[in-house]
XYZ file of C-alpha atoms in Angstrom:
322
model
C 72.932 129.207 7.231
C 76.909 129.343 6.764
C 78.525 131.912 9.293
C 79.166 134.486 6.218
C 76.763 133.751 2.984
C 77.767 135.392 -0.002
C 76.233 138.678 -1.142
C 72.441 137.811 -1.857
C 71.839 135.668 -5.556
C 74.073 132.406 -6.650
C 77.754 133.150 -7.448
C 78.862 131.643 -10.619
C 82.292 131.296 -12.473
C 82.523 130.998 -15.956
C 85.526 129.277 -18.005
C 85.777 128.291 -21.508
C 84.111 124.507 -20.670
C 81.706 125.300 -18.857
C 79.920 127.442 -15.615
C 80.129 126.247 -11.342
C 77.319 127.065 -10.034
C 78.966 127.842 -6.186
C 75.777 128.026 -4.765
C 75.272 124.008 -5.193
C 78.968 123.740 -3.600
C 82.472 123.981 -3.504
C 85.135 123.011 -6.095
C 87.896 121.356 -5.947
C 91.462 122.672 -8.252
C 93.833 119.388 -8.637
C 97.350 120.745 -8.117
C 99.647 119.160 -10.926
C 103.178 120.707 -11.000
C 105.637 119.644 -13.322
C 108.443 121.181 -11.864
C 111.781 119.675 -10.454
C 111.668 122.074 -7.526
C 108.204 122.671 -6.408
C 108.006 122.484 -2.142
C 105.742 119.066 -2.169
C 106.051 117.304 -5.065
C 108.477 118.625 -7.217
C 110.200 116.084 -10.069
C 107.584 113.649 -9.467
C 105.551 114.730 -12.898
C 108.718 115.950 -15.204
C 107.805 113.514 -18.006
C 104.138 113.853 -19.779
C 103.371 110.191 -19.240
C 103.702 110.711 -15.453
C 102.100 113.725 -15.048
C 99.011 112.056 -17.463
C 98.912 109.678 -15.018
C 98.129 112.008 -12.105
C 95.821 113.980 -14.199
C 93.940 110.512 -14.508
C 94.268 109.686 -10.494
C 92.807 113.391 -9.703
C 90.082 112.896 -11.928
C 89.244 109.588 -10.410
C 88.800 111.031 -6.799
C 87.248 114.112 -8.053
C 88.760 116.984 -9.223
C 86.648 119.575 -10.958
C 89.802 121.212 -12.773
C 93.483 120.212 -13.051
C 96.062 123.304 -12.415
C 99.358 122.620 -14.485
C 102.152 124.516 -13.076
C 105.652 124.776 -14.535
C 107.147 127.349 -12.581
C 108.373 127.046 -8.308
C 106.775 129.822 -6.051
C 108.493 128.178 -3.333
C 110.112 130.078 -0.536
C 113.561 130.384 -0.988
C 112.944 129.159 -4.454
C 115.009 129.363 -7.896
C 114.828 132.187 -9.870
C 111.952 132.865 -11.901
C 111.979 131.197 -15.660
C 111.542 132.759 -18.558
C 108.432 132.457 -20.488
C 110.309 130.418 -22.823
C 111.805 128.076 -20.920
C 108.313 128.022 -18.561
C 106.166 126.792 -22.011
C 108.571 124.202 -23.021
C 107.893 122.681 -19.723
C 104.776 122.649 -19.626
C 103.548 122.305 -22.970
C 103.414 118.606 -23.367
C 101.407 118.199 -20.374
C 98.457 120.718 -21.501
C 98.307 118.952 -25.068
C 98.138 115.749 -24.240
C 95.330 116.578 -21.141
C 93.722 118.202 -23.996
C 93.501 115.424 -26.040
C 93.151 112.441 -23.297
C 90.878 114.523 -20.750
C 88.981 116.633 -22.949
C 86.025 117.061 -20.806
C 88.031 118.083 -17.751
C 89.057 121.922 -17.257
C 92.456 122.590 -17.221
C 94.276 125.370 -15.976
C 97.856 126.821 -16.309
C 99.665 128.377 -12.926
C 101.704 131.439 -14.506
C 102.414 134.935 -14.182
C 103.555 135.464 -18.292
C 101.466 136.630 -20.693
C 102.990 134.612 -23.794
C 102.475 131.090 -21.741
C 98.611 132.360 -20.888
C 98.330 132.264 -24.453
C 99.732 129.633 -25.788
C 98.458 127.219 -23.030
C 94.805 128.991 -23.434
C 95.372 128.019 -27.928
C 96.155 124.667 -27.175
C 92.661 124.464 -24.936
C 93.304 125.585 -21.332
C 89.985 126.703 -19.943
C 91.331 129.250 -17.268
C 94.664 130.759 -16.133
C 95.369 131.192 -12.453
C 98.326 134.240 -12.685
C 99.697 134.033 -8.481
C 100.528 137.827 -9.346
C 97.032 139.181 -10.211
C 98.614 140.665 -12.985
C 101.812 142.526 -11.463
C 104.174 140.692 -13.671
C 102.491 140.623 -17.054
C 99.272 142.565 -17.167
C 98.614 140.939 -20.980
C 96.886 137.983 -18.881
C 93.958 140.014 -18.789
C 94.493 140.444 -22.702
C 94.548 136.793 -23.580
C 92.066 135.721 -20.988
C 89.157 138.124 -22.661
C 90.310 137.446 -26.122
C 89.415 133.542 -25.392
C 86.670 133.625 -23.012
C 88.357 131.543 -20.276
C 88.353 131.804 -16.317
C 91.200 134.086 -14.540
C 92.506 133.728 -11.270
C 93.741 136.919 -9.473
C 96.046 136.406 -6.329
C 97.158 138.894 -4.086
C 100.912 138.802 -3.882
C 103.868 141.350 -3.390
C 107.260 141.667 -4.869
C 106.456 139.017 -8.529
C 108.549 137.189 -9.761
C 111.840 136.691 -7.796
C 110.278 138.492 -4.716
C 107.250 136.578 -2.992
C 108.439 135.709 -0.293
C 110.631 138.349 1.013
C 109.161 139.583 4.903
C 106.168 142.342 4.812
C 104.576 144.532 6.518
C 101.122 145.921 6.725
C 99.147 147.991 8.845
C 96.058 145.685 7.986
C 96.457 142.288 6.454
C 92.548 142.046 5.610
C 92.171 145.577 4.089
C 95.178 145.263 2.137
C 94.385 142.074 0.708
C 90.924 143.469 0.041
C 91.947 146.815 -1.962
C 94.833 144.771 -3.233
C 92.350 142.238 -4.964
C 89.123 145.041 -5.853
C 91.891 146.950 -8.322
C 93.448 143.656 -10.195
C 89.334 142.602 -10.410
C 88.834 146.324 -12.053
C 91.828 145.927 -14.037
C 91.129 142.739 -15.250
C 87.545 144.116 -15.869
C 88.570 147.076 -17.567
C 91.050 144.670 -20.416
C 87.242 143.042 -20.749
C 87.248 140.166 -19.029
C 83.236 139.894 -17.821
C 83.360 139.514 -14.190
C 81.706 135.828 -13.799
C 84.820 134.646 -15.230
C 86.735 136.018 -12.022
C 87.344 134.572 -9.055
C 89.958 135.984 -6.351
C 92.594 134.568 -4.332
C 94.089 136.101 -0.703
C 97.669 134.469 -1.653
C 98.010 132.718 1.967
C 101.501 131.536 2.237
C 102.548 134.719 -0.639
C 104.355 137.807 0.824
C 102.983 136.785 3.841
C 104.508 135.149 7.202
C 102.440 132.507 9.052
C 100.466 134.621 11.146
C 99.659 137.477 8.257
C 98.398 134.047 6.521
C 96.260 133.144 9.622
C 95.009 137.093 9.550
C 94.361 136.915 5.811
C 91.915 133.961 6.054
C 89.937 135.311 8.892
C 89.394 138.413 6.954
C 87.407 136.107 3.933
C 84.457 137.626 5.080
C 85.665 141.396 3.755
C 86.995 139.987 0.877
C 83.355 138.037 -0.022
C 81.713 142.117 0.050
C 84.075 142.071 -3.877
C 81.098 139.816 -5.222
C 83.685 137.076 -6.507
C 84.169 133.478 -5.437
C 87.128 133.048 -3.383
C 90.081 130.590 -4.661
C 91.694 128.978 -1.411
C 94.925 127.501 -1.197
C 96.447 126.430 2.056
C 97.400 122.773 1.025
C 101.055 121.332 2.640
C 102.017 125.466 2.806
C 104.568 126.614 5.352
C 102.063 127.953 7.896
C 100.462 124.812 8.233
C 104.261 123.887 9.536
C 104.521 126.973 11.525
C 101.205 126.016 13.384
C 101.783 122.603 14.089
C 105.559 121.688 13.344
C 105.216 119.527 10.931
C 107.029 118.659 7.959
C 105.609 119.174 4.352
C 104.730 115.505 4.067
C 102.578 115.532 7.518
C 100.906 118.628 6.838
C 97.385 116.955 5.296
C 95.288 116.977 8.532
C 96.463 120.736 9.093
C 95.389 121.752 5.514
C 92.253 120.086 5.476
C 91.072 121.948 8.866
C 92.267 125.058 7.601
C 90.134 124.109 4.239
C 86.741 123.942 6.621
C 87.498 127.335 8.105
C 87.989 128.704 5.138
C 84.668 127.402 3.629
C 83.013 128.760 6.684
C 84.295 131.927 6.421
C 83.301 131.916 2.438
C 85.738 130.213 0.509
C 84.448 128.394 -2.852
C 86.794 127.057 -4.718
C 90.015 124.885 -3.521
C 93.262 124.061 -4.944
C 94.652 121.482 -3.174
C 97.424 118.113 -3.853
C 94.856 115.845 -1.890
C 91.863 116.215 -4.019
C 89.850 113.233 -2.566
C 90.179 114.109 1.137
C 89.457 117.787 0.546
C 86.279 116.938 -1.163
C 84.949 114.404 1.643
C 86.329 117.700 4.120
C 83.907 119.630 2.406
C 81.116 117.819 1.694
C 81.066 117.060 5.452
C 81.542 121.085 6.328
C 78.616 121.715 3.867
C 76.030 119.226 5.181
C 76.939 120.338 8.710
C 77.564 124.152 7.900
C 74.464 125.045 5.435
C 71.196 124.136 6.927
C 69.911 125.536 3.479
C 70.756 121.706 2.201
C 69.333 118.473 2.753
C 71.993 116.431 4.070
C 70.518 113.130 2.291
C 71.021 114.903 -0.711
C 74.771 115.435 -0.329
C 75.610 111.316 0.450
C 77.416 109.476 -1.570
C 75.526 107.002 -3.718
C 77.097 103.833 -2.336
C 75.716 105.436 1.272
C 72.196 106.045 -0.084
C 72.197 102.489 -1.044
C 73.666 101.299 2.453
C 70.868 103.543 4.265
C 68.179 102.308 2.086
C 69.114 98.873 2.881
C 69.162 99.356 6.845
C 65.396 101.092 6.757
C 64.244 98.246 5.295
C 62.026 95.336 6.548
C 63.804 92.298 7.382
C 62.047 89.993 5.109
C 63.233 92.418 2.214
C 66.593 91.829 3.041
C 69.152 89.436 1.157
C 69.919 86.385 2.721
C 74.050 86.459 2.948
C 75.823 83.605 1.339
C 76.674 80.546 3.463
C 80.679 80.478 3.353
C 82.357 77.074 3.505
């Protein structure tokens, strides 16, 4: 069995395409910002055609759901946009993944109300509001009036003041009673709670070692009943652990990604969506002795293992090469 299993029966989470069943694995969240500024890849997806593109690669190597972001959270970032200014960015992306990857879920990274709304009318499936509704409680609002999938975060200080240094007497339990009254909240402006799923903010009013504190307190935060959203990829803990720059970070991220799944995470947002799915389908046939680890290879390596069991005289003769 994993190290923490969920509270007993399957956890889903509902958005407007569709349900993940958590208990048949992880997911992985596509990060696609279309920002000049973000931390990793910021002005490499400003035009619609570019950030398409991505949408397309992510897809390719996996991705369960693209999150479209328009607005930097990055320490020491710019000031926050408007909500205006915030849809005009991002607009052009959501339609046209809405009309080229209709099948794939798409969510919008934001904190306003108005661009929850407007992204969730033009066919967003979930919104994923990094300030668990501290900025613009109406998220709630426009999340139950379309049946979609919300994202709560824990963070302090939204919009201008994530990052600034904090203290806390208990990382875990804060984090914990932070997250239960945005859930209620969010509850409470009827959003059904399968269409919840909660997020410990690492690297979000937090320094490096409240981060490291935050993720080995998943385990509380699993007692909520609500999969946990992870996301550690490239963030600046990863540098403070290992002194590396943003662009070296990926080995970092992806061991941080299997402790996190140990300790109960579900669902993972993440730049490098094809390495953090191999990560975790190689934590999950090693961690959950509930699953057949046949069942969890790749088809290609069925194939290859079917071929080495067999007799020899069943086996194709290889082409003579000249």
């Amino acid at each position: 069995m994993l190290a923490t299993p969920y509270p007993a029966g399957p956890l889903h989470f509902r958005h407007r395409l569709g349900s993940w069943d958590l208990a048949e694995g992880p997911r992985v969240v596509g990060i696609l910002n279309v920002t000049p500024d973000s931390f990793s890849d910021g002005g490499k997806y400003l035009s619609p055609e570019d950030a398409l593109a991505k949408a397309f690669a992510m897809a390719e190597e996996g991705a369960d759901a693209i999150d479209v972001g328009g607005q930097s959270t990055r320490p020491r970032g710019p000031a926050s946009l408007g909500a205006g200014a915030e849809w005009d960015r991002i607009a052009p992306v959501i339609q046209l993944l809405a009309a080229r990857l209709p099948e794939m879920p798409v969510s919008v990274d934001t904190y306003w109300g108005e661009v929850a709304r407007r992204a969730l009318g033009e066919g967003a499936a979930m919104v994923n509001d990094v300030s668990g509704l501290g900025v613009d409680p109406a998220i709630a609002d426009a999340v139950a009036a379309s049946e979609a999938g919300l994202v709560l975060m824990h963070s302090v200080g939204a919009p201008d003041r994530f990052h600034d240094r904090r203290e806390y007497a208990d990382v875990t339990a804060e984090v914990r009673d932070f997250l239960s009254a945005r859930l209620e909240q969010a509850v409470a402006a009827g959003v059904p709670r399968d269409r919840i799923a909660l997020d410990p903010g690492v690297g979000f009013s937090k320094r490096a070692e409240q981060s490291v504190e935050a993720l080995r307190g998943l385990p509380l935060l699993t007692a909520l009943g609500r999969p946990l959203y992870i996301g550690v990829s490239r963030k600046s803990f990863l540098g403070a652990l290992t002194g590396e720059s943003v662009d070296r970070r990926m080995a970092a991220g992806l061991g941080a990604t299997v402790a996190a799944f140990a300790l109960g995470g579900r669902i993972f947002r993440t730049h490098d969506v094809r390495e953090t799915r191999d990560t975790l389908r190689a934590a999950r046939a090693i961690l959950d002795d509930t699953v057949d680890p046949a069942s969890l290879m790749a088809p290609e390596e069925v194939s290859r293992e079917s071929r080495a069991r067999a007799p020899m005289a069943d086996q194709p003769v290889p082409e003579r090469r000249s």
